[in-house]
Structure formats: structure tokens, C-alpha cells
Coordinates of C-alpha atoms in Angstrom, one line a residue:
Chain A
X598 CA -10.8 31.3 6.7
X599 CA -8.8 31.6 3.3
X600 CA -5.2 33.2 2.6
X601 CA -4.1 33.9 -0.3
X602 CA -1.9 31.1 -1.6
X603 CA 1.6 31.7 -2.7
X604 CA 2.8 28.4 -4.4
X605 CA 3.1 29.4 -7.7
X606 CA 4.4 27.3 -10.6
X607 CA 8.0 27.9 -10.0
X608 CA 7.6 26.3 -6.5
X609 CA 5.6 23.1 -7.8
X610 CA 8.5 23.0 -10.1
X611 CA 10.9 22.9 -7.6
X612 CA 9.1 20.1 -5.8
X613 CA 8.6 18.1 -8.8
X614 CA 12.2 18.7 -9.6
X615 CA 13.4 16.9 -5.9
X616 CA 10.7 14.3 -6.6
X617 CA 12.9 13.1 -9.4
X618 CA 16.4 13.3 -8.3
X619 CA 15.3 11.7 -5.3
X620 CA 12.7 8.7 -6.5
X621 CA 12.3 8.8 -9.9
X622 CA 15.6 9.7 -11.8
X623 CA 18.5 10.1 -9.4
X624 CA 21.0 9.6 -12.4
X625 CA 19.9 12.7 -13.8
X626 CA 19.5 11.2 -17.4
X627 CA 15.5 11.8 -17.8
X628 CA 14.3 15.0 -16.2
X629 CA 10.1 16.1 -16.9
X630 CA 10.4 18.1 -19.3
X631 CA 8.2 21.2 -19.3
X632 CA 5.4 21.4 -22.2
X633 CA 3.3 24.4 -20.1
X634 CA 0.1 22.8 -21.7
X635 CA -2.6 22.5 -19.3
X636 CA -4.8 20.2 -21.5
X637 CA -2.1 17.4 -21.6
X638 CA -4.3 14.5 -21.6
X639 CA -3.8 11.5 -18.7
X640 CA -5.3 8.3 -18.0
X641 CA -4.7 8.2 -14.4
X642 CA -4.0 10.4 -11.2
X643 CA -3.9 10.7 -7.7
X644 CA -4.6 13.7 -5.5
X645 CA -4.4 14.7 -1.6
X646 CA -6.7 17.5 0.0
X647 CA -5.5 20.4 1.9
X648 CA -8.1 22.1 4.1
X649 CA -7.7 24.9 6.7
X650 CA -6.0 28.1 6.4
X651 CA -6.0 26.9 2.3
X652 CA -8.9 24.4 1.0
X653 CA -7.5 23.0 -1.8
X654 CA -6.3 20.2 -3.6
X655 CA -2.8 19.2 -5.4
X656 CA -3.5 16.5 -8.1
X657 CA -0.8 14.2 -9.9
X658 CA -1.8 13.0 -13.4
X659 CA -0.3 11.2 -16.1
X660 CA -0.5 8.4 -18.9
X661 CA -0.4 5.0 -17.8
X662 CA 3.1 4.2 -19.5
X663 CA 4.8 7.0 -17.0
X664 CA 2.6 6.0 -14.2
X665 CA 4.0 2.3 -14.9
X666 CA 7.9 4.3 -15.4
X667 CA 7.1 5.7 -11.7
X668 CA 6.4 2.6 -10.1
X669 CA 9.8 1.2 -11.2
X670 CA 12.1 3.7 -10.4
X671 CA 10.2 4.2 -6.8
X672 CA 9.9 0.3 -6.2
X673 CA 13.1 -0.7 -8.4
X674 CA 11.8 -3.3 -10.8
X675 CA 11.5 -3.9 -14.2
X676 CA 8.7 -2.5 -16.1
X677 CA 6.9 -5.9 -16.5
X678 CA 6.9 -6.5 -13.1
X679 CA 5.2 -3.8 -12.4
X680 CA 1.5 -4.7 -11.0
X681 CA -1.7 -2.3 -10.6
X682 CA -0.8 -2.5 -6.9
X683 CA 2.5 -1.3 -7.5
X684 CA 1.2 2.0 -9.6
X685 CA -1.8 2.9 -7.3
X686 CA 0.7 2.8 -4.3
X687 CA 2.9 4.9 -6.2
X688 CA 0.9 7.0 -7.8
X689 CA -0.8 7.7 -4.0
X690 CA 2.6 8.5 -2.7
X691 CA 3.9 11.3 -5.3
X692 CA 0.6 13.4 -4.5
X693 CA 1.2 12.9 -0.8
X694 CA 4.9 14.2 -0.9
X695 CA 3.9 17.2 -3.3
X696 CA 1.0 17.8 -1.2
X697 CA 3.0 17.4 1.8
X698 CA 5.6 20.3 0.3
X699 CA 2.9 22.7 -0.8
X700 CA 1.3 22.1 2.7
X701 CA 4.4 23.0 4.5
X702 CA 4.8 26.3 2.1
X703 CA 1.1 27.2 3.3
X704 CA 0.6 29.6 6.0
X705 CA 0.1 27.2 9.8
X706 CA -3.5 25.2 10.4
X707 CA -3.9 23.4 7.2
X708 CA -4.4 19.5 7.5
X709 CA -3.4 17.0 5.1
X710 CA -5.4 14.2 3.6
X711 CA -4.4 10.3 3.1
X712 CA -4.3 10.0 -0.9
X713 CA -6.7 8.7 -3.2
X714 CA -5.9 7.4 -6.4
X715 CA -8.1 6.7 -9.9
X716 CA -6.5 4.3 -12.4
X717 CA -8.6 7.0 -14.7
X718 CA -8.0 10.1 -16.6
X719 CA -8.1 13.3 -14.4
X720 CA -11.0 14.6 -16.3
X721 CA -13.3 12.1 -14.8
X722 CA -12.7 13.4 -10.9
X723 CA -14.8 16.6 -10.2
X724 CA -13.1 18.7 -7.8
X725 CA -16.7 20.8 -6.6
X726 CA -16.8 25.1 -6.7
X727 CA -12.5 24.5 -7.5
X728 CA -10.3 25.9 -10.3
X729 CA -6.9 25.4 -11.1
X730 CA -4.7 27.9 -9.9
X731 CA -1.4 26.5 -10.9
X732 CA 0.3 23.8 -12.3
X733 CA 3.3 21.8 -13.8
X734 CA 2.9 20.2 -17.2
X735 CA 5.4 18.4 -18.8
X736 CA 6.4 14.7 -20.9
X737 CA 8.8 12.2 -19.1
X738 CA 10.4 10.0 -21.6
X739 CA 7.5 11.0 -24.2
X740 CA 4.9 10.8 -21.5
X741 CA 2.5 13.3 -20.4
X742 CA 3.0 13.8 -16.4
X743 CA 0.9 16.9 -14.8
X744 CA 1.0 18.3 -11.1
X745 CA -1.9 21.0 -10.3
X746 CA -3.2 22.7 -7.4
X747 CA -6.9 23.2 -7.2
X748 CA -8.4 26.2 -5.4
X749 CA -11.7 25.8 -3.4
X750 CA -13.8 28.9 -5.0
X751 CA -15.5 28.8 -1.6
X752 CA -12.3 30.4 -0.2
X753 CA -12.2 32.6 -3.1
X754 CA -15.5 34.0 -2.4
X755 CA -14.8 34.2 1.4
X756 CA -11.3 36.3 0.0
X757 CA -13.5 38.6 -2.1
X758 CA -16.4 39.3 1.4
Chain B
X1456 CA 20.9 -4.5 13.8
X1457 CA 17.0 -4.2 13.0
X1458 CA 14.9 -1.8 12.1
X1459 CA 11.1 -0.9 11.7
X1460 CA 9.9 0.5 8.9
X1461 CA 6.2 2.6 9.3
X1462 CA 4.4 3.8 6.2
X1463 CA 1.4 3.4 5.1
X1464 CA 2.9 3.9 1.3
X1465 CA 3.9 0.0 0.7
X1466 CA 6.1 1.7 -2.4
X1467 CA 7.9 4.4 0.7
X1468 CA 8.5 1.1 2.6
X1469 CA 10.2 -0.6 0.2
X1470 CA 12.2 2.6 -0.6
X1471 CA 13.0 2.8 3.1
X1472 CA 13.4 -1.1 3.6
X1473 CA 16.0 -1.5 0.6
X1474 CA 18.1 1.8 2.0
X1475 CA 18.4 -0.1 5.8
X1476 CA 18.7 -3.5 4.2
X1477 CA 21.8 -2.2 2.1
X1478 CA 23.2 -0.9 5.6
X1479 CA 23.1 -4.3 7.0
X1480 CA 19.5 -3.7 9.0
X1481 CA 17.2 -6.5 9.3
X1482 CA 14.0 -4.5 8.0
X1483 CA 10.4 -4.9 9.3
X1484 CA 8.0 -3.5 7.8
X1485 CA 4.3 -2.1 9.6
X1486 CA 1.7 -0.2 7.7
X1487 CA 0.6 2.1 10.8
X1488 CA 1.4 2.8 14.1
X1489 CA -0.6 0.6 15.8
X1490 CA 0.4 -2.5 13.6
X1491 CA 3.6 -1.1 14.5
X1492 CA 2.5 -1.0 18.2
X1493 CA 1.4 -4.6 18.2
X1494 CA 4.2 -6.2 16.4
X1495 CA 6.5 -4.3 18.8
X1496 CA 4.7 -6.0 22.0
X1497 CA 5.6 -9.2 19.9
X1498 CA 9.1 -8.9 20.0
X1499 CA 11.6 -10.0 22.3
X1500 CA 14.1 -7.9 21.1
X1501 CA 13.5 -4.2 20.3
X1502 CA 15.2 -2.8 17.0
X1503 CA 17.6 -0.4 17.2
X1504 CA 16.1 2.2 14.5
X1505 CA 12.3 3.2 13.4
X1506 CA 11.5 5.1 10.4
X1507 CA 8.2 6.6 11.2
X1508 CA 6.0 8.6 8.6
X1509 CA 3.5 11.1 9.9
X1510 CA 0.3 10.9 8.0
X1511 CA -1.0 7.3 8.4
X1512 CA -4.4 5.7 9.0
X1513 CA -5.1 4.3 12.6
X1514 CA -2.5 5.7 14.7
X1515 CA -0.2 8.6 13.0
X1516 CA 3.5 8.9 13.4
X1517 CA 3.7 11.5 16.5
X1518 CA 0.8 9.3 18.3
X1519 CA 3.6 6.5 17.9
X1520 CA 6.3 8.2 18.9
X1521 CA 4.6 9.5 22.5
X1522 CA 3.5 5.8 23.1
X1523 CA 6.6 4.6 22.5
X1524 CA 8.3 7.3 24.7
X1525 CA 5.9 6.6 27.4
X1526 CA 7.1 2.6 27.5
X1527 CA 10.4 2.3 29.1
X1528 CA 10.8 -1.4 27.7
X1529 CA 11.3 0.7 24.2
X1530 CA 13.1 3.4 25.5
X1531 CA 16.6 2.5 23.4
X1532 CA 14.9 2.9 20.1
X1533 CA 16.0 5.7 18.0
X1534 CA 13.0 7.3 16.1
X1535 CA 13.5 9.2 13.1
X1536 CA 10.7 10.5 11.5
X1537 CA 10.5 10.4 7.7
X1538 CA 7.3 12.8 6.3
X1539 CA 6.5 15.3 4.4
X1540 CA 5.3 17.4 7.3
X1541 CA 8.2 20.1 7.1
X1542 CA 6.8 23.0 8.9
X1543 CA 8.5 24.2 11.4
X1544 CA 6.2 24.1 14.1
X1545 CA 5.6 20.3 13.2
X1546 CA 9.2 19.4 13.5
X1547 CA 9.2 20.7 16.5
X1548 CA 6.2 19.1 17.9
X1549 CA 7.7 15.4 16.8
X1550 CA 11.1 16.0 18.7
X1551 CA 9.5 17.4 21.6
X1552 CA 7.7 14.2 21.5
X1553 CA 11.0 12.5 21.7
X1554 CA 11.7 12.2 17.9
X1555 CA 15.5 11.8 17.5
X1556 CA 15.8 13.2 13.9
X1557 CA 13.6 13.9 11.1
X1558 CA 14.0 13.3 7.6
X1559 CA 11.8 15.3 5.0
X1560 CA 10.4 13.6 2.0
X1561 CA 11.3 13.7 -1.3
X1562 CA 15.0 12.6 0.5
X1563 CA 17.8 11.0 -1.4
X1564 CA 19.5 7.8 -0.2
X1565 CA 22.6 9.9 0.7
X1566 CA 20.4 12.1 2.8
X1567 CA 19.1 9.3 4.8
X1568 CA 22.5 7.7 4.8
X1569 CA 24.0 10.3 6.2
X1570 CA 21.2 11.3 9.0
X1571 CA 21.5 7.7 10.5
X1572 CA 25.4 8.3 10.3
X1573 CA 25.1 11.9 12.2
X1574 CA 22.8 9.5 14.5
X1575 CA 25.7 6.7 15.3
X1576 CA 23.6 4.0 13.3
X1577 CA 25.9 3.7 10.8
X1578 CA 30.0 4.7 9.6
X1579 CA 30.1 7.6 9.0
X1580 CA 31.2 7.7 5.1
X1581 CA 28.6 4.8 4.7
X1582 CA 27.7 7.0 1.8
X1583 CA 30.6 6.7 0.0

């Protein structure tokens, strides 16, 4: 079963938006700002999988310096405190709460994954039969940070039957 | 006053644990609901508060919540859960499990502040 998905950019950009006043910049001083370029590079990501009534998944990229800037606004530490532990956890956490918030925008009967993180660019995960259907791109202090949805092509095909 | 915090995000427990500590909670922290479950049994006395995510490895958040409801030695806890499962239909399902409140991730510190105020845990104005 497929629908056909209405979280456009505007939405993840509303999501990403709360992410930061909430966790990572609740003085308002350093919002993401917006660069629209899809081929920002990163160097590492985490992602969550939606399945059911949308098969998908929502993927959180960035550089290692903002995945590091992350970590201590969500954990409140320095910078150099900041451990590999301390980014993966973080890092896992962002793409559950966007996942979670494009989930609930979906129409009832999709299911959630745990997340899984790679301390490695988002080019070396292959999402199988996916493509990108929307996305956030933007720098954070300088730094490239990225939030996109990937759509399983298998639903796309099942749309088009 | 204590409370349990259950996430298996180590970086949304510390979130959690540093917003309760500020309000004067002695924090605990479990990684699942199970861990929760047994640390619980280990207790003499039963916090006041538990800050329960959904999605977790084990035993999820609702599965927590209907154990807990179902042992009347933990009845007095108030259970708020604190996910990002915000559809209607699942908010529903937790406080017909006996959920008191539910707090949607992202949340601010005020939010949270103020839901354990409208739920008698805290001053209200604890905020401010």
C-alpha cells in the first residue's frame, strides 16, 4: 500500500526549525541557515525507516564539526568534551524526532524504526529502489547540516499500477 | 521527590534528567521499559514522576505504562509520556492506557516545565 506523501520541504523546515529552538539553539543566535543545495557534502548521518502506509526513510546528515556542535547543545558540554558516544547518541536522536514528526504528518499505519547512525558521509549508505523526494539543506555556524526523506520507488511503482 | 527517566536516547535522558534535576527531582535514569520494570521492583520507594518515551528496544513506552497500571504497588506514579508519536490516535491509545500527560518531542524546557506544573509536580510559575 502507498499514499502519496505530503511532507514537503516547508514542513521538514518547520520541524528542523523546533529541533533548534528546542535542543540545539534555544537562544535564537544561530539558526540553519538555508543553502537549498542538495549535494552539500557530510561526513556523517543518521536515519530512521518509516514503513506502512509510506515506506521511506528521513536521513540527518552533516560535517563532523556540526555533528560535534549538536552533541553539545543537546548534552550541554563543552565541545572538547564531547566523545564519539556523545555524537552517535545525538546524532540517532535528531533523526528519530524528525522521523517521529514526518511520521505523525503521514496518513495512520506507518511504523517507526529505532535509529541507526554511520560516523560516515551519507553517500556511503545505499537506500535500495529510493529517491529523494524532499529535503532541507542548509550550514549551521559554517557547517553543512542536511535533513531528507527518501521514497521507496517500490511504492512509487505500486502508486503508478 | 524522584523521578524515572526512560529513553533509550542516553543524550534525551540527560536532556530530561537535567530539566527534573533543576526542579529539585532526584533523577533515575533506565534505557527501556523493562530495565525500567526491574529497577522499579528494586525500589522501596516508588518515584513520584516517569518520563517515558515510546519507541524503545525491549519493552516500549505504552507496554510500560499498561504493566505499571496493572500493579497497584505503583499505582501513585504519574506517567507522562515524552515521544515523538504525535498522532492522534496514538495519544489516545497511551492515556487510555493510563498515561497522565504527554509531551511531544522536539519540546522546550518551558513546555515541560509547565506540563508537570498543570500536573501538580511542580509551582506553577516554576518557569519563571
Amino acid at each position: 500500500m502507498s499514499v502519496e506523501v505530503e511532507v514537503d520541504e516547508n514542513d521538514l523546515a518547520e520541524m528542523v526549525e523546533q529541533v533548534w529552538e528546542s535542543y540545539l539553539d534555544p537562544e535564537g543566535v544561530s539558526p540553519l541557515m538555508q543553502t537549498y543545495d542538495e549535494n552539500q557534502p557530510s561526513e556523517v548521518h543518521s536515519s530512521v525507516s518509516i514503513t506502512g502506509s509510506w515506506t521511506g526513510h528521513v536521513v540527518y546528515a552533516s560535517s563532523r564539526a556540526a555533528a560535534q556542535r549538536a552533541a553539545a547543545a543537546f548534552l550541554a558540554m563543552e565541545l572538547e568534551e564531547v566523545s564519539e558516544e556523545d555524537i552517535s547518541d545525538t546524532l540517532g536522536e535528531l533523526a528519530n524526532i524528525v522521523g517521529g514528526n514526518v511520521k505523525a504528518m503521514l496518513p495512520p499505519g506507518a511504523q517507526l524504526s529505532l535509529p541507526q547512525v554511520v560516523l560516515a558521509p551519507e553517500s556511503s549508505a545505499r537506500y535500495p529502489n529510493t529517491e529523494r523526494i524532499s529535503g532541507v539543506y542548509g550550514l549551521w555556524e559554517g557547517e553543512p547540516v542536511s535533513i531528507s526523506m527518501w521514497q521507496s520507488s517500490t511504492d512509487t511503482k505500486e502508486e503508478g499500477a | 521527590m524522584r523521578a524515572m527517566v526512560i529513553d533509550d536516547s542516553r543524550a534525551m535522558r540527560m536532556i530530561l534528567k537535567r530539566i527534573v534535576t533543576k526542579l529539585s527531582f532526584e533523577a533515575v535514569e533506565a534505557g527501556d521499559g523493562k530495565e525500567a520494570l526491574d529497577l522499579l521492583a528494586d525500589m522501596t520507594e516508588v518515584p513520584e514522576l516517569a518520563l517515558i518515551d515510546w519507541n524503545m528496544p525491549n519493552m516500549n513506552g505504552l507496554e510500560f505504562v499498561m504493566k505499571v497500571r496493572a500493579d497497584p504497588r505503583l499505582r501513585e506514579m504519574t506517567l507522562v509520556m515524552v515521544t515523538t508519536e504525535s498522532e492522534q490516535s496514538q495519544i489516545v491509545r497511551a492515556l487510555a492506557a493510563g498515561a497522565h500527560e504527554y509531551v511531544i518531542k522536539p519540546f522546550t524546557e518551558g513546555a515541560m516545565i509547565e506540563k508537570l506544573a498543570l500536573l501538580g509536580l511542580v509551582p506553577t510559575g516554576a518557569n519563571s
